[in-house]
Amino acid sequence: MEGKDPLATPLLRRSKPPPLAPLYAVSLLRTTATAIAMMPAFNLRVVSLGEAAGYDTAAVANAMGLISAFRSFTEFTAAPLLASWSDRLGRRRVILASALAFTLEATLMAVSTGLVMLGAVHATFGCFASGGAVETSCIADATPAGPKRAVAVGRFFTVIGAALVLGPALGGALLARVGGAAPFACAACLGLTAFLATAVALPEYLPPSRRAPKESAAMLPAAGVYRLLSQTPPLRWYVAASGLFSLGMALYGTVNVLWLKEAFGWDGQDVGHFLSAVGAAVITSQVLVLPGVLRISKGRESLVVQGAMMVHAFKFIGYAWAPNGKWVYVVLALSTPTFCAAPVLSSLCTRHVPATQQGLWSGSMSALNTAANVVGALIGSRLLALSLRGFLPLGSALYAGALCHMLAALCVGCASLSGDKKMSESHDEERAPESLHGG
């Protein structure tokens, strides 16, 4: 007889897993709140506070890199633990705690009056951020391995894309019309709404019968991941590909606001509009491109990932070569399929991981990605600072990101050569008796 979970819902007693719609809805609220607070509000808040403290643009870029690196370091430390706890305690508890923590973070950032306070708040609350690992684990709980899971992850990325459409535009408008603290206050209100929605509507996707045993708490997350990697050769290459892909995104993402400002003279509202266009491209890629590509590929998902990563690389080069801001939009439109890379890569990884370790794996991958963000933030901000001082071309950080994506595509190819298809079929057969259907 399963133990009674006070946070569980009656849906757990059904053979069919809970629907993913509540997860997508809650994630839309949370991600929109995050986007309002972060893109471009946080970066421009750092700029304004830095200028008020007497820093020049290059010094502000270095400060932004340090804050981003500290934040990524705390996420690197916390994400595997949060996701691993969700394997034992259930997904819903961890999502609730994370939503409440973000609400407090946004509230404190709204009242921050200096770079030190703003940076300290942002870095400290990284301890409650899983980087989407718990949500990805929910999807793995509710869908069978294979294309269905890739599509479900793609829908999650569609939610992120929708948030990237709404959040930056709203954040930029609040900055322009109200002031520096307004986006954070708005984000705090949305974060509280997400917390309440989670408490009321979100089901538990991991029933007690499928949770990791309590004695697994004695095992460090790193030990469990090492055992997985030692037993499954393709996972090693996927880890390398994911790390390099995240590094490339961080090299660009850390500096994109300042780079757009310096390259094209854009203000906060201009940057917000572009980031909203990026969100629209994410939605288009997940809703229109990804399902069709998966049908055409017929089991060759690794080729989809490789192609998308290579286009990602050329997209960054196209940004760096753009003669004006209009061309950046053109490059973005032409490279819309690149956003298929992340959900398909995530699906390729999870099909090799046992059901009781999905949270551990997702959390560890999130930690790897945040570690890449630490390195990317430091290197990207340093490259931009050197560019602003005339030692390097202005697009140096983008060129470095393009190189990382080319190397990531090479690693995905190595995963295929190491027996990806054979290992995938083996794991699917082992987990067939406990697979969930639907989603």
Tab-separated table of N, CA, C and O in Angstrom, residues 93-200:
chain	number	residue	atom	x	y	z
A	93	ARG	N	6.317	19.726	-4.264
A	93	ARG	CA	6.892	20.444	-3.116
A	93	ARG	C	8.044	21.350	-3.552
A	93	ARG	O	8.168	22.495	-3.108
A	94	VAL	N	8.899	20.819	-4.406
A	94	VAL	CA	10.073	21.579	-4.837
A	94	VAL	C	9.654	22.766	-5.708
A	94	VAL	O	10.197	23.866	-5.582
A	95	ILE	N	8.676	22.578	-6.590
A	95	ILE	CA	8.197	23.677	-7.423
A	95	ILE	C	7.575	24.766	-6.561
A	95	ILE	O	7.755	25.968	-6.807
A	96	LEU	N	6.824	24.373	-5.524
A	96	LEU	CA	6.243	25.356	-4.605
A	96	LEU	C	7.322	26.193	-3.925
A	96	LEU	O	7.230	27.423	-3.869
A	97	ALA	N	8.356	25.525	-3.410
A	97	ALA	CA	9.430	26.239	-2.725
A	97	ALA	C	10.151	27.190	-3.676
A	97	ALA	O	10.486	28.327	-3.317
A	98	SER	N	10.363	26.744	-4.896
A	98	SER	CA	11.064	27.575	-5.871
A	98	SER	C	10.236	28.803	-6.247
A	98	SER	O	10.773	29.914	-6.383
A	99	ALA	N	8.918	28.635	-6.405
A	99	ALA	CA	8.050	29.761	-6.752
A	99	ALA	C	8.018	30.803	-5.641
A	99	ALA	O	8.058	32.009	-5.895
A	100	LEU	N	7.966	30.343	-4.401
A	100	LEU	CA	7.957	31.280	-3.277
A	100	LEU	C	9.286	32.026	-3.187
A	100	LEU	O	9.317	33.247	-2.933
A	101	ALA	N	10.386	31.330	-3.411
A	101	ALA	CA	11.699	31.959	-3.344
A	101	ALA	C	11.847	33.039	-4.410
A	101	ALA	O	12.403	34.117	-4.146
A	102	PHE	N	11.347	32.780	-5.620
A	102	PHE	CA	11.449	33.803	-6.654
A	102	PHE	C	10.657	35.056	-6.279
A	102	PHE	O	11.096	36.175	-6.542
A	103	THR	N	9.485	34.865	-5.676
A	103	THR	CA	8.682	36.014	-5.254
A	103	THR	C	9.459	36.890	-4.284
A	103	THR	O	9.475	38.121	-4.401
A	104	LEU	N	10.146	36.254	-3.337
A	104	LEU	CA	10.958	37.011	-2.376
A	104	LEU	C	12.131	37.692	-3.070
A	104	LEU	O	12.467	38.844	-2.764
A	105	GLU	N	12.756	36.993	-4.026
A	105	GLU	CA	13.894	37.569	-4.747
A	105	GLU	C	13.475	38.822	-5.514
A	105	GLU	O	14.139	39.870	-5.434
A	106	ALA	N	12.376	38.747	-6.256
A	106	ALA	CA	11.921	39.894	-7.028
A	106	ALA	C	11.555	41.067	-6.120
A	106	ALA	O	11.832	42.232	-6.450
A	107	THR	N	10.967	40.759	-4.970
A	107	THR	CA	10.604	41.822	-4.024
A	107	THR	C	11.846	42.545	-3.517
A	107	THR	O	11.887	43.788	-3.460
A	108	LEU	N	12.865	41.783	-3.161
A	108	LEU	CA	14.093	42.387	-2.644
A	108	LEU	C	14.843	43.148	-3.735
A	108	LEU	O	15.445	44.192	-3.465
A	109	MET	N	14.813	42.657	-4.977
A	109	MET	CA	15.473	43.386	-6.058
A	109	MET	C	14.754	44.703	-6.340
A	109	MET	O	15.380	45.684	-6.760
A	110	ALA	N	13.446	44.735	-6.118
A	110	ALA	CA	12.701	45.970	-6.331
A	110	ALA	C	13.133	47.076	-5.380
A	110	ALA	O	13.074	48.264	-5.733
A	111	VAL	N	13.582	46.699	-4.180
A	111	VAL	CA	13.967	47.711	-3.192
A	111	VAL	C	15.483	47.885	-3.097
A	111	VAL	O	15.960	48.662	-2.266
A	112	SER	N	16.246	47.195	-3.950
A	112	SER	CA	17.701	47.326	-3.926
A	112	SER	C	18.120	48.703	-4.424
A	112	SER	O	17.596	49.204	-5.423
A	113	THR	N	19.082	49.297	-3.743
A	113	THR	CA	19.529	50.652	-4.097
A	113	THR	C	20.982	50.715	-4.541
A	113	THR	O	21.489	51.796	-4.835
A	114	GLY	N	21.666	49.574	-4.575
A	114	GLY	CA	23.070	49.561	-4.976
A	114	GLY	C	23.421	48.252	-5.643
A	114	GLY	O	22.702	47.248	-5.522
A	115	LEU	N	24.550	48.251	-6.362
A	115	LEU	CA	24.970	47.047	-7.070
A	115	LEU	C	25.233	45.890	-6.126
A	115	LEU	O	24.918	44.739	-6.441
A	116	VAL	N	25.811	46.160	-4.970
A	116	VAL	CA	26.153	45.086	-4.035
A	116	VAL	C	24.887	44.381	-3.545
A	116	VAL	O	24.802	43.148	-3.546
A	117	MET	N	23.884	45.155	-3.153
A	117	MET	CA	22.642	44.552	-2.672
A	117	MET	C	21.934	43.795	-3.793
A	117	MET	O	21.480	42.670	-3.600
A	118	LEU	N	21.844	44.416	-4.971
A	118	LEU	CA	21.187	43.766	-6.095
A	118	LEU	C	21.877	42.453	-6.452
A	118	LEU	O	21.226	41.413	-6.637
A	119	GLY	N	23.203	42.488	-6.538
A	119	GLY	CA	23.954	41.286	-6.877
A	119	GLY	C	23.851	40.218	-5.814
A	119	GLY	O	23.730	39.025	-6.120
A	120	ALA	N	23.890	40.621	-4.537
A	120	ALA	CA	23.813	39.649	-3.447
A	120	ALA	C	22.458	38.940	-3.432
A	120	ALA	O	22.384	37.717	-3.246
A	121	VAL	N	21.387	39.691	-3.641
A	121	VAL	CA	20.047	39.090	-3.671
A	121	VAL	C	19.935	38.112	-4.828
A	121	VAL	O	19.480	36.974	-4.666
A	122	HIS	N	20.371	38.551	-6.003
A	122	HIS	CA	20.252	37.716	-7.196
A	122	HIS	C	21.067	36.430	-7.050
A	122	HIS	O	20.595	35.347	-7.421
A	123	ALA	N	22.268	36.545	-6.506
A	123	ALA	CA	23.122	35.365	-6.347
A	123	ALA	C	22.589	34.418	-5.279
A	123	ALA	O	22.548	33.200	-5.461
A	124	THR	N	22.139	34.960	-4.155
A	124	THR	CA	21.695	34.125	-3.039
A	124	THR	C	20.481	33.279	-3.408
A	124	THR	O	20.425	32.073	-3.096
A	125	PHE	N	19.528	33.864	-4.097
A	125	PHE	CA	18.304	33.129	-4.407
A	125	PHE	C	18.475	32.136	-5.547
A	125	PHE	O	17.532	31.417	-5.884
A	126	GLY	N	19.680	32.085	-6.110
A	126	GLY	CA	19.971	30.998	-7.034
A	126	GLY	C	19.929	29.644	-6.356
A	126	GLY	O	19.804	28.608	-7.025
A	127	CYS	N	20.009	29.637	-5.025
A	127	CYS	CA	19.933	28.383	-4.269
A	127	CYS	C	18.566	27.709	-4.399
A	127	CYS	O	18.424	26.528	-4.057
A	128	PHE	N	17.558	28.430	-4.878
A	128	PHE	CA	16.214	27.872	-4.998
A	128	PHE	C	15.789	27.710	-6.453
A	128	PHE	O	14.615	27.458	-6.726
A	129	ALA	N	16.729	27.847	-7.383
A	129	ALA	CA	16.419	27.743	-8.808
A	129	ALA	C	16.971	26.441	-9.362
A	129	ALA	O	18.147	26.139	-9.189
A	130	SER	N	16.109	25.681	-10.010
A	130	SER	CA	16.546	24.401	-10.574
A	130	SER	C	16.816	24.490	-12.065
A	130	SER	O	17.149	23.490	-12.694
A	131	GLY	N	16.627	25.678	-12.651
A	131	GLY	CA	16.882	25.833	-14.081
A	131	GLY	C	15.947	25.026	-14.961
A	131	GLY	O	16.318	24.635	-16.066
A	132	GLY	N	14.731	24.764	-14.492
A	132	GLY	CA	13.773	23.981	-15.271
A	132	GLY	C	13.943	22.482	-15.136
A	132	GLY	O	13.214	21.710	-15.773
A	133	ALA	N	14.890	22.037	-14.283
A	133	ALA	CA	15.150	20.602	-14.161
A	133	ALA	C	13.956	19.848	-13.594
A	133	ALA	O	13.635	18.743	-14.042
A	134	VAL	N	13.287	20.416	-12.601
A	134	VAL	CA	12.152	19.721	-11.990
A	134	VAL	C	10.997	19.641	-12.979
A	134	VAL	O	10.324	18.606	-13.089
A	135	GLU	N	10.758	20.717	-13.727
A	135	GLU	CA	9.692	20.689	-14.728
A	135	GLU	C	9.992	19.657	-15.815
A	135	GLU	O	9.089	18.933	-16.257
A	136	THR	N	11.251	19.584	-16.238
A	136	THR	CA	11.623	18.582	-17.238
A	136	THR	C	11.428	17.180	-16.695
A	136	THR	O	11.005	16.269	-17.423
A	137	SER	N	11.690	16.985	-15.406
A	137	SER	CA	11.459	15.686	-14.788
A	137	SER	C	9.976	15.337	-14.775
A	137	SER	O	9.603	14.176	-14.962
A	138	CYS	N	9.121	16.336	-14.541
A	138	CYS	CA	7.669	16.103	-14.595
A	138	CYS	C	7.268	15.582	-15.972
A	138	CYS	O	6.439	14.663	-16.091
A	139	ILE	N	7.838	16.163	-17.013
A	139	ILE	CA	7.526	15.726	-18.371
A	139	ILE	C	8.000	14.294	-18.593
A	139	ILE	O	7.296	13.473	-19.193
A	140	ALA	N	9.189	13.974	-18.095
A	140	ALA	CA	9.687	12.603	-18.217
A	140	ALA	C	8.808	11.625	-17.444
A	140	ALA	O	8.628	10.479	-17.855
A	141	ASP	N	8.248	12.065	-16.300
A	141	ASP	CA	7.353	11.208	-15.528
A	141	ASP	C	6.074	10.881	-16.297
A	141	ASP	O	5.511	9.801	-16.157
A	142	ALA	N	5.609	11.839	-17.094
A	142	ALA	CA	4.277	11.739	-17.683
A	142	ALA	C	4.262	11.307	-19.139
A	142	ALA	O	3.183	11.165	-19.721
A	143	THR	N	5.423	11.105	-19.758
A	143	THR	CA	5.466	10.741	-21.176
A	143	THR	C	6.435	9.592	-21.401
A	143	THR	O	7.439	9.473	-20.690
A	144	PRO	N	6.174	8.743	-22.395
A	144	PRO	CA	7.115	7.677	-22.730
A	144	PRO	C	8.327	8.226	-23.466
A	144	PRO	O	8.254	9.293	-24.100
A	145	ALA	N	9.445	7.525	-23.398
A	145	ALA	CA	10.655	7.956	-24.097
A	145	ALA	C	10.432	7.931	-25.597
A	145	ALA	O	9.700	7.098	-26.116
A	146	GLY	N	11.066	8.866	-26.292
A	146	GLY	CA	10.951	8.904	-27.733
A	146	GLY	C	10.384	10.218	-28.228
A	146	GLY	O	10.394	11.233	-27.527
A	147	PRO	N	9.848	10.233	-29.458
A	147	PRO	CA	9.345	11.473	-30.049
A	147	PRO	C	8.267	12.165	-29.221
A	147	PRO	O	8.201	13.393	-29.193
A	148	LYS	N	7.376	11.387	-28.551
A	148	LYS	CA	6.331	12.017	-27.746
A	148	LYS	C	6.933	12.876	-26.640
A	148	LYS	O	6.427	13.954	-26.327
A	149	ARG	N	7.999	12.377	-26.035
A	149	ARG	CA	8.646	13.155	-24.984
A	149	ARG	C	9.312	14.399	-25.570
A	149	ARG	O	9.267	15.473	-24.972
A	150	ALA	N	9.921	14.254	-26.735
A	150	ALA	CA	10.552	15.412	-27.374
A	150	ALA	C	9.515	16.482	-27.685
A	150	ALA	O	9.760	17.684	-27.496
A	151	VAL	N	8.339	16.069	-28.164
A	151	VAL	CA	7.277	17.030	-28.453
A	151	VAL	C	6.797	17.692	-27.165
A	151	VAL	O	6.548	18.906	-27.127
A	152	ALA	N	6.660	16.895	-26.084
A	152	ALA	CA	6.222	17.462	-24.803
A	152	ALA	C	7.237	18.470	-24.275
A	152	ALA	O	6.866	19.540	-23.763
A	153	VAL	N	8.522	18.156	-24.395
A	153	VAL	CA	9.554	19.111	-24.001
A	153	VAL	C	9.495	20.335	-24.902
A	153	VAL	O	9.672	21.475	-24.457
A	154	GLY	N	9.212	20.103	-26.186
A	154	GLY	CA	9.071	21.225	-27.101
A	154	GLY	C	7.929	22.153	-26.704
A	154	GLY	O	8.037	23.370	-26.820
A	155	ARG	N	6.838	21.577	-26.203
A	155	ARG	CA	5.726	22.412	-25.731
A	155	ARG	C	6.154	23.231	-24.511
A	155	ARG	O	5.716	24.381	-24.348
A	156	PHE	N	6.980	22.625	-23.672
A	156	PHE	CA	7.511	23.372	-22.531
A	156	PHE	C	8.350	24.558	-23.018
A	156	PHE	O	8.261	25.662	-22.480
A	157	PHE	N	9.140	24.325	-24.061
A	157	PHE	CA	9.914	25.419	-24.638
A	157	PHE	C	9.014	26.445	-25.322
A	157	PHE	O	9.357	27.631	-25.393
A	158	THR	N	7.849	26.002	-25.800
A	158	THR	CA	6.880	26.950	-26.341
A	158	THR	C	6.394	27.889	-25.247
A	158	THR	O	6.224	29.095	-25.462
A	159	VAL	N	6.158	27.328	-24.071
A	159	VAL	CA	5.770	28.144	-22.917
A	159	VAL	C	6.861	29.165	-22.613
A	159	VAL	O	6.583	30.349	-22.369
A	160	ILE	N	8.104	28.716	-22.627
A	160	ILE	CA	9.218	29.629	-22.392
A	160	ILE	C	9.242	30.716	-23.462
A	160	ILE	O	9.459	31.904	-23.175
A	161	GLY	N	8.998	30.311	-24.708
A	161	GLY	CA	8.965	31.288	-25.784
A	161	GLY	C	7.866	32.317	-25.593
A	161	GLY	O	8.076	33.516	-25.825
A	162	ALA	N	6.681	31.846	-25.167
A	162	ALA	CA	5.585	32.788	-24.916
A	162	ALA	C	5.959	33.777	-23.818
A	162	ALA	O	5.660	34.974	-23.903
A	163	ALA	N	6.624	33.257	-22.788
A	163	ALA	CA	7.074	34.133	-21.702
A	163	ALA	C	8.110	35.133	-22.203
A	163	ALA	O	8.135	36.295	-21.762
A	164	LEU	N	8.950	34.702	-23.141
A	164	LEU	CA	9.952	35.601	-23.700
A	164	LEU	C	9.341	36.642	-24.624
A	164	LEU	O	9.968	37.669	-24.915
A	165	VAL	N	8.138	36.368	-25.119
A	165	VAL	CA	7.423	37.390	-25.882
A	165	VAL	C	6.818	38.422	-24.936
A	165	VAL	O	6.947	39.635	-25.126
A	166	LEU	N	6.157	37.930	-23.879
A	166	LEU	CA	5.447	38.817	-22.967
A	166	LEU	C	6.392	39.573	-22.033
A	166	LEU	O	6.267	40.789	-21.857
A	167	GLY	N	7.323	38.844	-21.428
A	167	GLY	CA	8.142	39.411	-20.365
A	167	GLY	C	9.016	40.580	-20.766
A	167	GLY	O	8.925	41.660	-20.164
A	168	PRO	N	9.897	40.412	-21.764
A	168	PRO	CA	10.780	41.532	-22.114
A	168	PRO	C	10.038	42.773	-22.567
A	168	PRO	O	10.425	43.897	-22.230
A	169	ALA	N	8.959	42.591	-23.352
A	169	ALA	CA	8.206	43.757	-23.813
A	169	ALA	C	7.585	44.505	-22.633
A	169	ALA	O	7.648	45.741	-22.557
A	170	LEU	N	7.000	43.741	-21.691
A	170	LEU	CA	6.391	44.374	-20.529
A	170	LEU	C	7.444	44.998	-19.628
A	170	LEU	O	7.286	46.120	-19.134
A	171	GLY	N	8.567	44.267	-19.422
A	171	GLY	CA	9.638	44.801	-18.596
A	171	GLY	C	10.236	46.056	-19.175
A	171	GLY	O	10.488	47.040	-18.457
A	172	GLY	N	10.465	46.058	-20.500
A	172	GLY	CA	11.004	47.250	-21.142
A	172	GLY	C	10.059	48.431	-21.059
A	172	GLY	O	10.483	49.573	-20.834
A	173	ALA	N	8.754	48.166	-21.238
A	173	ALA	CA	7.770	49.251	-21.159
A	173	ALA	C	7.696	49.828	-19.749
A	173	ALA	O	7.607	51.048	-19.570
A	174	LEU	N	7.749	48.959	-18.734
A	174	LEU	CA	7.719	49.435	-17.350
A	174	LEU	C	8.950	50.273	-17.030
A	174	LEU	O	8.874	51.277	-16.322
A	175	LEU	N	10.100	49.840	-17.556
A	175	LEU	CA	11.327	50.614	-17.342
A	175	LEU	C	11.201	52.005	-17.951
A	175	LEU	O	11.579	53.003	-17.331
A	176	ALA	N	10.691	52.053	-19.168
A	176	ALA	CA	10.638	53.325	-19.881
A	176	ALA	C	9.614	54.286	-19.279
A	176	ALA	O	9.838	55.498	-19.249
A	177	ARG	N	8.489	53.759	-18.782
A	177	ARG	CA	7.385	54.622	-18.382
A	177	ARG	C	7.254	54.828	-16.877
A	177	ARG	O	6.655	55.816	-16.445
A	178	VAL	N	7.786	53.880	-16.085
A	178	VAL	CA	7.609	53.978	-14.629
A	178	VAL	C	8.940	54.179	-13.921
A	178	VAL	O	9.124	55.134	-13.170
A	179	GLY	N	9.894	53.262	-14.145
A	179	GLY	CA	11.174	53.401	-13.457
A	179	GLY	C	11.846	52.077	-13.213
A	179	GLY	O	11.290	51.010	-13.508
A	180	GLY	N	13.049	52.132	-12.645
A	180	GLY	CA	13.883	50.949	-12.511
A	180	GLY	C	13.339	49.849	-11.634
A	180	GLY	O	13.635	48.668	-11.842
A	181	ALA	N	12.532	50.172	-10.615
A	181	ALA	CA	12.033	49.148	-9.699
A	181	ALA	C	10.733	48.518	-10.173
A	181	ALA	O	10.350	47.449	-9.683
A	182	ALA	N	10.038	49.129	-11.120
A	182	ALA	CA	8.707	48.668	-11.520
A	182	ALA	C	8.692	47.244	-12.075
A	182	ALA	O	7.809	46.457	-11.715
A	183	PRO	N	9.638	46.863	-12.963
A	183	PRO	CA	9.593	45.485	-13.478
A	183	PRO	C	9.714	44.438	-12.370
A	183	PRO	O	9.075	43.387	-12.441
A	184	PHE	N	10.530	44.720	-11.356
A	184	PHE	CA	10.713	43.748	-10.277
A	184	PHE	C	9.464	43.639	-9.406
A	184	PHE	O	9.105	42.553	-8.943
A	185	ALA	N	8.792	44.751	-9.184
A	185	ALA	CA	7.539	44.712	-8.425
A	185	ALA	C	6.479	43.920	-9.184
A	185	ALA	O	5.742	43.106	-8.594
A	186	CYS	N	6.401	44.134	-10.495
A	186	CYS	CA	5.464	43.378	-11.319
A	186	CYS	C	5.806	41.891	-11.294
A	186	CYS	O	4.916	41.032	-11.184
A	187	ALA	N	7.095	41.570	-11.391
A	187	ALA	CA	7.528	40.173	-11.361
A	187	ALA	C	7.185	39.521	-10.026
A	187	ALA	O	6.798	38.345	-9.979
A	188	ALA	N	7.318	40.258	-8.933
A	188	ALA	CA	6.976	39.710	-7.617
A	188	ALA	C	5.491	39.358	-7.540
A	188	ALA	O	5.117	38.307	-6.997
A	189	CYS	N	4.634	40.215	-8.105
A	189	CYS	CA	3.185	39.933	-8.101
A	189	CYS	C	2.871	38.686	-8.924
A	189	CYS	O	2.079	37.832	-8.502
A	190	LEU	N	3.500	38.569	-10.094
A	190	LEU	CA	3.285	37.380	-10.913
A	190	LEU	C	3.851	36.134	-10.243
A	190	LEU	O	3.276	35.047	-10.339
A	191	GLY	N	4.992	36.287	-9.570
A	191	GLY	CA	5.571	35.151	-8.848
A	191	GLY	C	4.652	34.650	-7.754
A	191	GLY	O	4.497	33.431	-7.555
A	192	LEU	N	4.021	35.561	-7.032
A	192	LEU	CA	3.069	35.164	-5.992
A	192	LEU	C	1.859	34.468	-6.612
A	192	LEU	O	1.359	33.462	-6.070
A	193	THR	N	1.410	34.962	-7.754
A	193	THR	CA	0.301	34.304	-8.456
A	193	THR	C	0.682	32.887	-8.863
A	193	THR	O	-0.121	31.949	-8.740
A	194	ALA	N	1.917	32.715	-9.338
A	194	ALA	CA	2.389	31.382	-9.720
A	194	ALA	C	2.449	30.448	-8.515
A	194	ALA	O	2.097	29.267	-8.613
A	195	PHE	N	2.860	30.980	-7.375
A	195	PHE	CA	2.908	30.166	-6.154
A	195	PHE	C	1.507	29.683	-5.775
A	195	PHE	O	1.292	28.504	-5.471
A	196	LEU	N	0.541	30.588	-5.802
A	196	LEU	CA	-0.827	30.218	-5.450
A	196	LEU	C	-1.416	29.237	-6.458
A	196	LEU	O	-2.115	28.278	-6.084
A	197	ALA	N	-1.129	29.446	-7.742
A	197	ALA	CA	-1.620	28.529	-8.768
A	197	ALA	C	-1.021	27.140	-8.598
A	197	ALA	O	-1.702	26.122	-8.793
A	198	THR	N	0.255	27.080	-8.229
A	198	THR	CA	0.893	25.788	-7.978
A	198	THR	C	0.225	25.071	-6.818
A	198	THR	O	-0.057	23.865	-6.877
A	199	ALA	N	-0.029	25.815	-5.746
A	199	ALA	CA	-0.646	25.209	-4.561
A	199	ALA	C	-2.051	24.694	-4.849
A	199	ALA	O	-2.466	23.662	-4.312
A	200	VAL	N	-2.776	25.381	-5.719
A	200	VAL	CA	-4.181	25.038	-5.953
A	200	VAL	C	-4.350	24.018	-7.084
A	200	VAL	O	-5.151	23.086	-6.965
